[in-house]
Coordinates of C-alpha atoms and ligand atoms in Angstrom, one line a residue:
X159 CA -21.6 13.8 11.4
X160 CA -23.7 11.3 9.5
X161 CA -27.7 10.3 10.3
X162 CA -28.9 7.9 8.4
X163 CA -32.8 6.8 9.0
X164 CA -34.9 4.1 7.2
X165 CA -32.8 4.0 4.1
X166 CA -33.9 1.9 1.0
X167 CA -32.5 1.2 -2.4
X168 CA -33.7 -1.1 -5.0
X169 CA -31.6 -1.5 -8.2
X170 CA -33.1 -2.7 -11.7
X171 CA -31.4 -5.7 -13.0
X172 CA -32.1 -7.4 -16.3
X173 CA -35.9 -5.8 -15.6
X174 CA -35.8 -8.1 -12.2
X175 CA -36.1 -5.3 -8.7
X176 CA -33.3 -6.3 -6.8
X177 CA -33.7 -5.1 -2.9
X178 CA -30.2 -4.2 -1.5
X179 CA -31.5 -2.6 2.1
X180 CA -34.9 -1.9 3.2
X181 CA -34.5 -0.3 6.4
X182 CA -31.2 1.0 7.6
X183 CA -30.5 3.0 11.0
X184 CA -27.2 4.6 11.4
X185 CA -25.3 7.5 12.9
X186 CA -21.6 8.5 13.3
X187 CA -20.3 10.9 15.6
X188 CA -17.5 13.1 14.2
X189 CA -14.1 12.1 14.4
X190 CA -15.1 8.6 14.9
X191 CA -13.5 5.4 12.9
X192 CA -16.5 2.9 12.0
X193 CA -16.0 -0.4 9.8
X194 CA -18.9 -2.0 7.9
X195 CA -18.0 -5.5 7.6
X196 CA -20.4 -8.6 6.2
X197 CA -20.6 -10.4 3.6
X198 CA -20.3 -10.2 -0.2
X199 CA -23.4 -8.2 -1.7
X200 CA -24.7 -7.3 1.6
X201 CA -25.1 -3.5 0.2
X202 CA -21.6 -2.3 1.8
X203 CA -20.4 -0.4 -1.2
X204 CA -24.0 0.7 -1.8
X205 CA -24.5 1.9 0.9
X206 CA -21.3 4.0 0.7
X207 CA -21.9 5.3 -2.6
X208 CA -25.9 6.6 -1.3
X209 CA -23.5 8.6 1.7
X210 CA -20.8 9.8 -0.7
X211 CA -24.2 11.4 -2.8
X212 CA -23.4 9.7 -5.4
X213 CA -26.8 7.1 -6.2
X214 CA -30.1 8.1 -4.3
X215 CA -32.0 6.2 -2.0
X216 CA -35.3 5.0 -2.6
X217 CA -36.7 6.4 0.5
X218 CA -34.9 7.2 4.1
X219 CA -33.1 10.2 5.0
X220 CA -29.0 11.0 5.1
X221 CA -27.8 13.7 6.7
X222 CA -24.3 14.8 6.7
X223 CA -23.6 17.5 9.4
X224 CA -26.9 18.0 9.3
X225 CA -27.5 18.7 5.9
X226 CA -29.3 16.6 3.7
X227 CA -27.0 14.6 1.5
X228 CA -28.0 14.9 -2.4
X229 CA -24.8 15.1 -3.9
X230 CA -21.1 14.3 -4.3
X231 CA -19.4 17.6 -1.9
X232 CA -15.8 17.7 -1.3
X233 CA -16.0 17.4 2.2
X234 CA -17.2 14.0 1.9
X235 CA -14.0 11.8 0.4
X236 CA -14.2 8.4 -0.9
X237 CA -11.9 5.9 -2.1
X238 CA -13.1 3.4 -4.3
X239 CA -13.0 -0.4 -3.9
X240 CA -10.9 -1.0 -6.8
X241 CA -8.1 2.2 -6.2
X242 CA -9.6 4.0 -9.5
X243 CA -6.8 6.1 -10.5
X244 CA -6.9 7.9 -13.5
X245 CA -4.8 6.3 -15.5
X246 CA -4.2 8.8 -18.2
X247 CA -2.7 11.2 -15.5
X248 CA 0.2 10.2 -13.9
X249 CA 1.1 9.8 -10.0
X250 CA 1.6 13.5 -9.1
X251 CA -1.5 14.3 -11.3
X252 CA -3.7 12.2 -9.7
X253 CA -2.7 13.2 -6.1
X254 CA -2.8 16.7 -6.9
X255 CA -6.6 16.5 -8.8
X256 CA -8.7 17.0 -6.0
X257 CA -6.8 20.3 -5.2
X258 CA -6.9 21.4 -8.9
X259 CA -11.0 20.5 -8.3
X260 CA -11.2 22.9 -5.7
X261 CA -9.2 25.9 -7.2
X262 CA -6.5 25.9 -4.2
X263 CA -3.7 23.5 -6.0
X264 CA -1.6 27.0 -7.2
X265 CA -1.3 27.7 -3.3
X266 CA -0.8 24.1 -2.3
X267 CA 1.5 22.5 -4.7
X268 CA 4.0 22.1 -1.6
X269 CA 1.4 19.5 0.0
X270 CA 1.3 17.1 -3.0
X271 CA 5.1 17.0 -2.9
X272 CA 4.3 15.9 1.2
X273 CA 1.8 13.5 0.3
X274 CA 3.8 11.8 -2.0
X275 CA 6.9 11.3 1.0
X276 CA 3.6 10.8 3.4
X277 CA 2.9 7.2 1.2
X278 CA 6.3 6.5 0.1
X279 CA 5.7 7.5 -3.6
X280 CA 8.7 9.5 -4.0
X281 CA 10.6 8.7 -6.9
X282 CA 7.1 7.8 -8.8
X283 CA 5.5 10.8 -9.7
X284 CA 6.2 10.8 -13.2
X285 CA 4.7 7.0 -13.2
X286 CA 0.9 5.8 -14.4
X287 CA -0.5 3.6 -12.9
X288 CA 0.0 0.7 -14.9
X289 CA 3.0 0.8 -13.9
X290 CA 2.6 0.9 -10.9
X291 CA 2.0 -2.2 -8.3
X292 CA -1.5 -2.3 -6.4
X293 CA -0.5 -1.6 -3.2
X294 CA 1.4 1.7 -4.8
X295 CA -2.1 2.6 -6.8
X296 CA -4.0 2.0 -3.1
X297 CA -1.7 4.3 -1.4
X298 CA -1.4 6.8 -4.2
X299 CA -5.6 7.1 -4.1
X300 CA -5.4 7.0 -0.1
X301 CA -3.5 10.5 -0.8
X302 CA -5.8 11.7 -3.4
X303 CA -8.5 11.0 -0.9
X304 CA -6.6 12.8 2.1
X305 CA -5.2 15.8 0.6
X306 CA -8.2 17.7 0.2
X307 CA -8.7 17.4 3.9
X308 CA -12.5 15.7 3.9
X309 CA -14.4 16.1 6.9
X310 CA -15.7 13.0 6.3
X311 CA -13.6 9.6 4.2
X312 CA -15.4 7.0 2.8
X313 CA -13.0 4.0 2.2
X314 CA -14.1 0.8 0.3
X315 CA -11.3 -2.0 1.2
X316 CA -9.3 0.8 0.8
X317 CA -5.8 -2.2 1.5
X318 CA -7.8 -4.9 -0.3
X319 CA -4.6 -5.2 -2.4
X320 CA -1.5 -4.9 -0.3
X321 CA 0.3 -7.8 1.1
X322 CA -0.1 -8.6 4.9
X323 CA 2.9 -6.5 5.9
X324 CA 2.3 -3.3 3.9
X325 CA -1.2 -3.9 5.0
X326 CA -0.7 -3.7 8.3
X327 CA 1.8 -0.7 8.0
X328 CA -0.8 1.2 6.2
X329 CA -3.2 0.7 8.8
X330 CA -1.2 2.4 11.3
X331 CA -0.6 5.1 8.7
X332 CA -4.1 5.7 8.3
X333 CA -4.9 5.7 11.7
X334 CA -2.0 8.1 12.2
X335 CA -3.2 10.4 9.7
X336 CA -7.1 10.2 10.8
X337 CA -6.1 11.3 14.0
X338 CA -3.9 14.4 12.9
X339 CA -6.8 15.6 10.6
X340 CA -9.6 14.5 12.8
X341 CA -11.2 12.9 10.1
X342 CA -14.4 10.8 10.2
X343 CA -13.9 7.6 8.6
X344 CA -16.8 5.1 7.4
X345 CA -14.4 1.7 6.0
X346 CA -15.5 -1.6 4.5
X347 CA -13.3 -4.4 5.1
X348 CA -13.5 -8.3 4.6
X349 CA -10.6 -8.4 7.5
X350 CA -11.6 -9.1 11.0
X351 CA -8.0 -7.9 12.7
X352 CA -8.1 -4.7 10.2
X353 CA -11.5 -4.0 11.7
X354 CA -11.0 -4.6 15.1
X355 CA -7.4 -2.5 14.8
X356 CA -8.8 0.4 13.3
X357 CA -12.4 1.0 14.5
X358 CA -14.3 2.6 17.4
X359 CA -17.4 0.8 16.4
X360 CA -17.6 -2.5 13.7
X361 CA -21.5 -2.8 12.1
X362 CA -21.7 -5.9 11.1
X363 CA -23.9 -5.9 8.3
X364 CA -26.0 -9.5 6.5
X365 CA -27.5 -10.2 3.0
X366 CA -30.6 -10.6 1.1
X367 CA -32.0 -8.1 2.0
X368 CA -28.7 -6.0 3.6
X369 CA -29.3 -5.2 6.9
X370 CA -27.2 -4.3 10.0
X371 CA -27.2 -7.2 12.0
X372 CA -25.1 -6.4 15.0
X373 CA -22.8 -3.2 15.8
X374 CA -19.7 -4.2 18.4
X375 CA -17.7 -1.0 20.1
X376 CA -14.2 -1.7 20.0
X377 CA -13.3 0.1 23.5
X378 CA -9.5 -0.6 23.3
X379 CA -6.9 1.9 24.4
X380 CA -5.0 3.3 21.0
X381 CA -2.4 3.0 19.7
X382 CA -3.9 -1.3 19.9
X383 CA -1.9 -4.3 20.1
X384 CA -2.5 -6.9 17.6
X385 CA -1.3 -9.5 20.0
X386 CA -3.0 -8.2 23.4
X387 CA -5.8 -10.4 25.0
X388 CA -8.1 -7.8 24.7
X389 CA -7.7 -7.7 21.1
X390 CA -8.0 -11.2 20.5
X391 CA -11.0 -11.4 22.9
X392 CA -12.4 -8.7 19.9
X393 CA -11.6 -10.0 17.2
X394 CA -12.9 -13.9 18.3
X395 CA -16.1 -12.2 19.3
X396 CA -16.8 -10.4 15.4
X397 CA -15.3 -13.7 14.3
X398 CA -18.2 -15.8 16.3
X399 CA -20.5 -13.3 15.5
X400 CA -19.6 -13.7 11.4
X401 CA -19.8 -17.5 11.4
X402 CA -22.6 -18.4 13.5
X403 CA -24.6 -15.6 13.0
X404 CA -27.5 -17.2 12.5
X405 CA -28.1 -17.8 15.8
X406 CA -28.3 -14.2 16.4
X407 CA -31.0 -12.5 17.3
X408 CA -32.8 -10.6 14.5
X409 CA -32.7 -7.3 15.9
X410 CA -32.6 -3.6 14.4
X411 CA -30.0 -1.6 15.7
X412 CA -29.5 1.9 15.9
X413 CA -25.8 3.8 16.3
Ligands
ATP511 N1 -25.3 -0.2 -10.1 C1 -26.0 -1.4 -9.8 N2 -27.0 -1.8 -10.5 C2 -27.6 -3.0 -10.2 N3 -27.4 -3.7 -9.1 C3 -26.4 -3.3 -8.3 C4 -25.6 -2.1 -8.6 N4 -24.7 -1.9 -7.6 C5 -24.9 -2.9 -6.7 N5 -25.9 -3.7 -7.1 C6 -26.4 -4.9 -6.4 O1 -26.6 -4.6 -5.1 C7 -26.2 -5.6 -4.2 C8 -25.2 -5.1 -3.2 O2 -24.0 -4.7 -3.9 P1 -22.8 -4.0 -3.2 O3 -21.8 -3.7 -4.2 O4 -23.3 -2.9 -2.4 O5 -22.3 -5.2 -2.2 P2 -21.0 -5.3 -1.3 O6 -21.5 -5.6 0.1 O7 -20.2 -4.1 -1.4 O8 -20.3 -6.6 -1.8 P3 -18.7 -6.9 -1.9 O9 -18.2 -7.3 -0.5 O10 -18.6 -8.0 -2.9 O11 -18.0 -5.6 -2.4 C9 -25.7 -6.7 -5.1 O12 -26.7 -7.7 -5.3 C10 -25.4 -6.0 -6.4 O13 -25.6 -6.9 -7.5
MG512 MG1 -18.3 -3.7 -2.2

């Protein structure tokens, strides 16, 4: 679904070359859930943003079911860090503007109706969202992002907002969702136990420069437990691997 060989990007800031990634290896199978975890301004959302098409690399190639990606296509979704509603269109709006994008919302307009029950939004589709809370904006763009049925969902800390419980709800929703639409998903997360839950493979990614440091398979039987052994054997190991990773050995690995 996604090749990724030898990527590099550089930004400009203040006239001073800032070197996100020089040399990134990476390929995701279709259908399959993969987390990018490490820490802040490793070149996670970067390196979202160069699959999504929307920055260029420096050098490297991206391939995206085998085409070369060079721009933004709505089979690639992506959800934005910060949820990144519009916020001059209002609930229903926004969950129905990928559809209006594509020409296919006057055939559709039944399936924003069922979006909006599918993340308990019902009831707000005349709100904006400022008036909104965060979780409701997060689950509002996870619909926008699902609706228009991407092959391929680029989420960055898509739950960063919700509280622990919702969190954890949405999760499950998600991973309910991905497996009715057979959706590829590429995540960022700060959380260890999200990760672990939701993914088939965690890369663990470091900084200065970004690189991916270490990528653990996550062979658990779904639907998970958050409480098994198993999991917790998991999620100490990515814990381990996040604290004393510089003990690691420095190696270049290839998925
Ligand atoms: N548009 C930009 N212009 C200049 N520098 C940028 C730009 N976007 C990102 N960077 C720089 O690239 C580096 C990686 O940023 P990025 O947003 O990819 O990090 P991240 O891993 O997503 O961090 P976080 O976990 O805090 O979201 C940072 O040093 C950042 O300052
Ligand atoms: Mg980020």
């Amino acid at each position: 679904m996604v090749k990724i060989e030898h990527l590099s990007k550089t930004f400009i800031q203040n006239g001073i070359e800032v070197k996100v990634f020089g040399n990134i290896n990476l390929e995701v199978k279709k259908g399959e859930f993969v987390s990018l975890i490490g820490a802040s301004g490793c070149g996670k959302s970067t390196l979202l943003r160069l699959i999504a098409g929307l920055i260029q690399p420096d050098s490297g190639t991206m391939l995206a079911n085998g085409e070369p990606i060079t721009a933004p296509s709505p089979t690639r979704g992506f959800a934005f860090q910060e949820h990144a509603l519009f916020p001059w269109l209002n609930i229903y709006s926004n969950i129905a503007f990928g559809l209006k994008m594509l020409g296919t919302f006057k055939n559709n307009k039944s399936l924003v109706n069922e979006w909006i029950e599918r993340v308990g939004l019902k009831g707000f589709e005349k709100s904006f969202s400022h008036q909104l809370s965060g979780g409701m904006c997060q689950r509002a763009a996870l619909a926008r992002s699902f609706i228009v049925r991407p092959d391929l969902l680029l989420l960055d800390e898509p739950l960063g907002a919700l509280d622990a419980f919702t969190r954890m709800n949405m999760q499950d929703e998600i991973l309910r969702i991905q497996e009715q639409e057979k959706t590829t998903m590429i995540m960022v997360t700060h959380d260890v136990d999200e990760a672990v839950y939701m993914s088939d493979r965690v890369v663990v990614m470091s900084p200065r420069p970004g690189r991916i440091r270490k990528i653990i398979n996550i062979e658990l039987p779904r639907p998970r437990s958050r409480i098994s052994g198993l999991f917790t054997e998991r999620r100490n190991k990515l814990l381990d691997i996040l604290h004393f990773g510089g003990e690691e050995k420095e190696e270049e690995y290839k998925i």
